[in-house]
Coordinates of C-alpha atoms in Angstrom, one line a residue:
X1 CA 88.1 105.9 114.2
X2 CA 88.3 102.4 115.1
X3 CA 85.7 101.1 117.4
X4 CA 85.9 98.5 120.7
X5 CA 83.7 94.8 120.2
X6 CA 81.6 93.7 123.1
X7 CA 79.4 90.7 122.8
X8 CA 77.9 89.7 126.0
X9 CA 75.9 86.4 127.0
X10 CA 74.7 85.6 123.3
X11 CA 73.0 82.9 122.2
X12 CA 71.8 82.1 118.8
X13 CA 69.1 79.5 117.9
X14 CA 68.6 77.7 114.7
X15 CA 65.1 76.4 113.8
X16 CA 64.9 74.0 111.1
X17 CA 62.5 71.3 110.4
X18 CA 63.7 68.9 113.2
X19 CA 64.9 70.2 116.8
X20 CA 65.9 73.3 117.2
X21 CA 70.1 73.6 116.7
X22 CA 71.7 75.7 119.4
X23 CA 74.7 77.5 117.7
X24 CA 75.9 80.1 119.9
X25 CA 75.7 79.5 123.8
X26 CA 75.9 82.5 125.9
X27 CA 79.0 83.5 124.1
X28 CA 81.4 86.6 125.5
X29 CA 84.1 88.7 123.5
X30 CA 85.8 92.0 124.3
X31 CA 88.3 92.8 121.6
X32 CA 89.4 96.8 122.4
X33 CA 89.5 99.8 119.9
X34 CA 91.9 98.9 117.3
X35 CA 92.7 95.6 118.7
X36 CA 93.6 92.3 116.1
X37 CA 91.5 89.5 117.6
X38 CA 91.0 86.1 115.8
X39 CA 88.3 83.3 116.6
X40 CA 89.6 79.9 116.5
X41 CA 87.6 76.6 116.8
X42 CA 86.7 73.3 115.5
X43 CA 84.5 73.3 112.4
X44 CA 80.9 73.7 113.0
X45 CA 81.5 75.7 117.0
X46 CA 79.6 79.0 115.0
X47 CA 82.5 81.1 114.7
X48 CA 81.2 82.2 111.1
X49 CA 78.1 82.5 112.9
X50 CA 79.5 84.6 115.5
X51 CA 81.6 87.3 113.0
X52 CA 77.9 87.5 111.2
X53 CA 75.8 88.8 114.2
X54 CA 79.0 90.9 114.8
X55 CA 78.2 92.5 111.1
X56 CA 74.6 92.8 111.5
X57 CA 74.2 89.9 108.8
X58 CA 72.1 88.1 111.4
X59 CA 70.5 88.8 114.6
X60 CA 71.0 86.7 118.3
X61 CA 68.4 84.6 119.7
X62 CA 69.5 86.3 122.9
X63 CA 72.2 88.3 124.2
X64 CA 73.8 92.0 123.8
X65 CA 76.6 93.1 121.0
X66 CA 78.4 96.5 121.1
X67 CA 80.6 98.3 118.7
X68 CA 82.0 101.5 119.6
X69 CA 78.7 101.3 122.2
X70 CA 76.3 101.1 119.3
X71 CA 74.5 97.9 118.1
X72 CA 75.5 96.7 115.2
X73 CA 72.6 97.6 113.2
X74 CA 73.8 100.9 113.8
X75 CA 77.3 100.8 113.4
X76 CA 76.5 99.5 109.7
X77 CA 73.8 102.2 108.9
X78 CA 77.1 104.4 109.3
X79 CA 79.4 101.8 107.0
X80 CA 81.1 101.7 109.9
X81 CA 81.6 97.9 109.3
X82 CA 83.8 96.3 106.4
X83 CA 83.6 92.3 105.7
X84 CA 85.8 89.8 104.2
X85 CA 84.6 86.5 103.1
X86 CA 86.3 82.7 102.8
X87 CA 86.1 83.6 98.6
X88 CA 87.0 87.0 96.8
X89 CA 82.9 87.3 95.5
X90 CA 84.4 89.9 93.1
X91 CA 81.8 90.7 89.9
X92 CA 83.7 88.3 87.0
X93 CA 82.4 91.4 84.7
X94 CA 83.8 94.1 86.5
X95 CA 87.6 95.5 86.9
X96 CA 89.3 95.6 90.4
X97 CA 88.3 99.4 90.2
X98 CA 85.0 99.0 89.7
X99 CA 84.7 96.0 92.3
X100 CA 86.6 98.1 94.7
X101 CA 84.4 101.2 93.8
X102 CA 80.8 98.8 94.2
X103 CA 80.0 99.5 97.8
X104 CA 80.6 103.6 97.2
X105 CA 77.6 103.0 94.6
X106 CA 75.3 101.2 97.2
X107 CA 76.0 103.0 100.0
X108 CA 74.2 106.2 100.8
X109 CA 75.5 108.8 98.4
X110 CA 75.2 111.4 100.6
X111 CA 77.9 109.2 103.5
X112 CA 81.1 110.4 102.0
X113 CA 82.8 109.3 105.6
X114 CA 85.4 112.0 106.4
X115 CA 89.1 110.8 105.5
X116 CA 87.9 107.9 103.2
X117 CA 90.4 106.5 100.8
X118 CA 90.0 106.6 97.2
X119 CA 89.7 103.6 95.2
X120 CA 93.0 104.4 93.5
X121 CA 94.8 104.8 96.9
X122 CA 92.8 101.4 98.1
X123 CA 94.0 99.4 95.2
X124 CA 97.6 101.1 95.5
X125 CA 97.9 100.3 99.5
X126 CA 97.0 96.4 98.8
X127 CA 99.6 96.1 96.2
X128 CA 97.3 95.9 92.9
X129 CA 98.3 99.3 91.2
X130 CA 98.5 98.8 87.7
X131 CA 95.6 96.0 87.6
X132 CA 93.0 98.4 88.2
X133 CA 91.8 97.4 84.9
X134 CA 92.2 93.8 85.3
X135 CA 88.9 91.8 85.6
X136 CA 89.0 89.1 88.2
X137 CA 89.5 86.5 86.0
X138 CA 93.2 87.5 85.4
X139 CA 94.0 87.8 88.5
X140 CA 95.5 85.1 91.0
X141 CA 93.2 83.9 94.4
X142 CA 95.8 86.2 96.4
X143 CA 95.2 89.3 93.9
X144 CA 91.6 88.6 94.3
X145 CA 91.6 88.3 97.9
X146 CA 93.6 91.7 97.4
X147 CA 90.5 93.7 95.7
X148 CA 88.4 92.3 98.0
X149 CA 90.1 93.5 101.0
X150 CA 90.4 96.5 99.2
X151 CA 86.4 96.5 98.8
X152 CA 85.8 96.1 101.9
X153 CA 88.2 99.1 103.3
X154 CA 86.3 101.9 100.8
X155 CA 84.0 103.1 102.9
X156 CA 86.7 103.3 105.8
X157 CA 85.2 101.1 108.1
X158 CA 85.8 101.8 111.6
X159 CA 85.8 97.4 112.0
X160 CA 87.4 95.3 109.5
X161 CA 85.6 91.6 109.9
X162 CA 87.5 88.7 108.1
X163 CA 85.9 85.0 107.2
X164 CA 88.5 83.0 106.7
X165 CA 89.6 85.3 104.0
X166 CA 92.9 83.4 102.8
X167 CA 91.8 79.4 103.3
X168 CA 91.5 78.4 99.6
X169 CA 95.2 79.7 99.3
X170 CA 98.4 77.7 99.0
X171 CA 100.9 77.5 102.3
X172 CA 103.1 80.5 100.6
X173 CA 100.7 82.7 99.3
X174 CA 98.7 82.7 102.4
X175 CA 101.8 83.8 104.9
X176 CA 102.5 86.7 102.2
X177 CA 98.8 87.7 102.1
X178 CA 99.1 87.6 106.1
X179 CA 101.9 89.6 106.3
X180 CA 100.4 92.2 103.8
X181 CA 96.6 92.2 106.0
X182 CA 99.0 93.4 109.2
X183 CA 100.6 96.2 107.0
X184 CA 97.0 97.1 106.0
X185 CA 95.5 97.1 109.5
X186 CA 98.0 98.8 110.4
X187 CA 98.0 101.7 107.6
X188 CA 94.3 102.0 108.1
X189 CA 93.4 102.1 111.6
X190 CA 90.8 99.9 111.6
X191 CA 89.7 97.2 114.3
X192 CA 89.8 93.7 113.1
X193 CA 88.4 90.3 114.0
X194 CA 89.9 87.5 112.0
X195 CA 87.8 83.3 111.8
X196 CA 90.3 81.1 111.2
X197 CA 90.9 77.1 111.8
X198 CA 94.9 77.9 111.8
X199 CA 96.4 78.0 115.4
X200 CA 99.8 79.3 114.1
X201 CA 97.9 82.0 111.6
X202 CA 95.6 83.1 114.8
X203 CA 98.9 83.4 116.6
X204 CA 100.9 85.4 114.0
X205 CA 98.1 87.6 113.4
X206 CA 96.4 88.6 116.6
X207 CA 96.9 90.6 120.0
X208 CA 94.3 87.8 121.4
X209 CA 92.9 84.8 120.5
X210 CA 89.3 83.7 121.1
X211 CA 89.0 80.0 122.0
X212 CA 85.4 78.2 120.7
X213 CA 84.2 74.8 121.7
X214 CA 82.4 72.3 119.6
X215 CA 79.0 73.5 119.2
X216 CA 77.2 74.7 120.4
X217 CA 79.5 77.4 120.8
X218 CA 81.0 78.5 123.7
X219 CA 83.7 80.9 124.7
X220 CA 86.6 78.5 126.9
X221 CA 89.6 80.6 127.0
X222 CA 91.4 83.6 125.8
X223 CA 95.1 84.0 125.1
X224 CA 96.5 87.3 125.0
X225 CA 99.7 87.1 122.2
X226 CA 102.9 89.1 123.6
X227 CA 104.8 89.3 120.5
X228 CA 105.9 92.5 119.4
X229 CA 104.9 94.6 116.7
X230 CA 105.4 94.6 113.6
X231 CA 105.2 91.3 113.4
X232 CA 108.1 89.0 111.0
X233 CA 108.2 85.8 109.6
X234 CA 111.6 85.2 112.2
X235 CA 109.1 85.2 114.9
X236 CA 107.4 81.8 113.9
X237 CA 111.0 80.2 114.8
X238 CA 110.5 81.4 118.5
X239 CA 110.6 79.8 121.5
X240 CA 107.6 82.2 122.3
X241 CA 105.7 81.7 119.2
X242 CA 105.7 78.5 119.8
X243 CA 104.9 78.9 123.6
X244 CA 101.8 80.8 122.5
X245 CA 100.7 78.1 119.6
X246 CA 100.9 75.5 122.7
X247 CA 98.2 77.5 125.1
X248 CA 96.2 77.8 122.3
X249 CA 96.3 73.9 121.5
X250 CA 95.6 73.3 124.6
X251 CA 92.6 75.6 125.2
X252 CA 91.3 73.5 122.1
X253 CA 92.4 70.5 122.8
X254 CA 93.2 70.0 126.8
X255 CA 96.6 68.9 127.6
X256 CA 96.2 66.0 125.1
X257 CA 98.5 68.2 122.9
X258 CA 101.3 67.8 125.5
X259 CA 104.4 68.6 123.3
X260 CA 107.2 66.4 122.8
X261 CA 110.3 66.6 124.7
X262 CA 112.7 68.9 123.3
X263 CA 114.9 67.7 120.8
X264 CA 117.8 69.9 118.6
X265 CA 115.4 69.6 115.7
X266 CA 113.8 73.5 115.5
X267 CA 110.2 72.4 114.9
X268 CA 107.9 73.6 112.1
X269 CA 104.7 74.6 112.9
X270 CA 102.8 75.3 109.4
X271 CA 99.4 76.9 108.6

């Protein structure tokens, strides 16, 4: 069952040899049960940060974080919490199905998590069946990626959180992996928070859009998306895609990113 995200006032505090780096300041996020919410920011504002104390990779300096009402130490005691990083970090020595199968073997053996897809069905819904055999090294980044999403959905996590999972890709690839994460979340139920430093991919992908500052980190503005569901390719040519791309440049940027006047050239607002 997916589960709601709540992070309240947190702050998270680097020490390192010199002055103490302040990362995270008071920071606020509500993204509902199955809700698609991306982080967007310049680089450096601690959104990776941010998705990590979300996963229970790293704890705040100060400050409250919720999922499904539990803390998030909790949440992935129950595997309740699946993660996608910037690069596939697949096994070079292992096949997609035994990458796909790895965090079934770490995981408590006795958690079988009612409803749990199998690896087979995993590697089937992200479009890899008939590579289960493949190692990673004969795969493409995007079938990588694919495995690795697949990883990360095995233990049916109730909160899908992504790094920047399609960066490295080219401009094509990375709109078809896009389009094929929305048919995933949507097959399984999951709620998922997506870091990103594309304003048009944050648009196309999420119900709301989390605006950072330059570090340290602050929450300045939320734009809820209106665009209907599913979502298509046709959409990007919209008047209200591009409506949408424009609060969210200027939430980043102030109203420095004024648009140009319009023209009859359709503009073309890429990744």
């Amino acid at each position: 069952m997916p589960k709601d995200i709540v992070v309240k006032q947190v702050t998270m505090v680097f020490n390192g040899r010199g002055e103490p780096t302040i990362a995270l300041d008071k920071v606020d996020l509500s993204l509902p049960a199955g809700g698609f919410g991306a982080i967007i920011g310049p680089s450096g504002c601690g959104k990776s940060t941010l998705l990590r104390l979300v996963a229970d990779i790293m704890q705040p300096f100060a400050g409250n974080i919720r999922i499904g009402g539990e803390s998030p130490a909790s949440a992935r005691k129950e595997n309740a919490l699946g993660f996608v990083f910037q690069q596939p970090t697949l096994l070079p020595w292992r096949t997609v199905k035994q990458n796909v199968e790895l965090p079934i073997k770490i995981a408590d053996r006795g958690n079988t998590r009612r409803g749990r897809l199998t690896p087979s069905e995993l590697i089937e819904l992200v479009g890899l069946k008939g590579f289960e055999n493949a190692l990673p090294g004969e795969l493409s980044g995007g079938m990588q990626q694919r495995a690795a999403i697949a990883r990360a959905l095995v233990l049916r996590p109730d909160v899908l959180l992504l790094d920047e999972p399609f960066g490295a890709l080219d401009e094509i690839t990375r709109q078809r992996m896009n389009l094929e994460l929305l048919r995933i979340w949507a097959e399984s139920g999951t709620t998922a928070l997506l870091v990103t430093h594309s304003i048009a991919e944050a648009v196309f992908m999420a119900d709301s859009v989390f605006i950072m500052s330059a570090r340290p980190g602050r929450m300045v503005g939320t734009i809820d998306i209106p665009l209907a569901r599913p979502r298509t390719l046709d959409m990007m040519r919209t008047p209200e895609f591009f409506n949408c791309v424009n609060q969210v440049r200027d939430g980043l940027f102030g109203r420095e990113s004024e648009p140009a006047p319009a023209t009859d050239v359709e503009p073309v607002e890429t990744w």
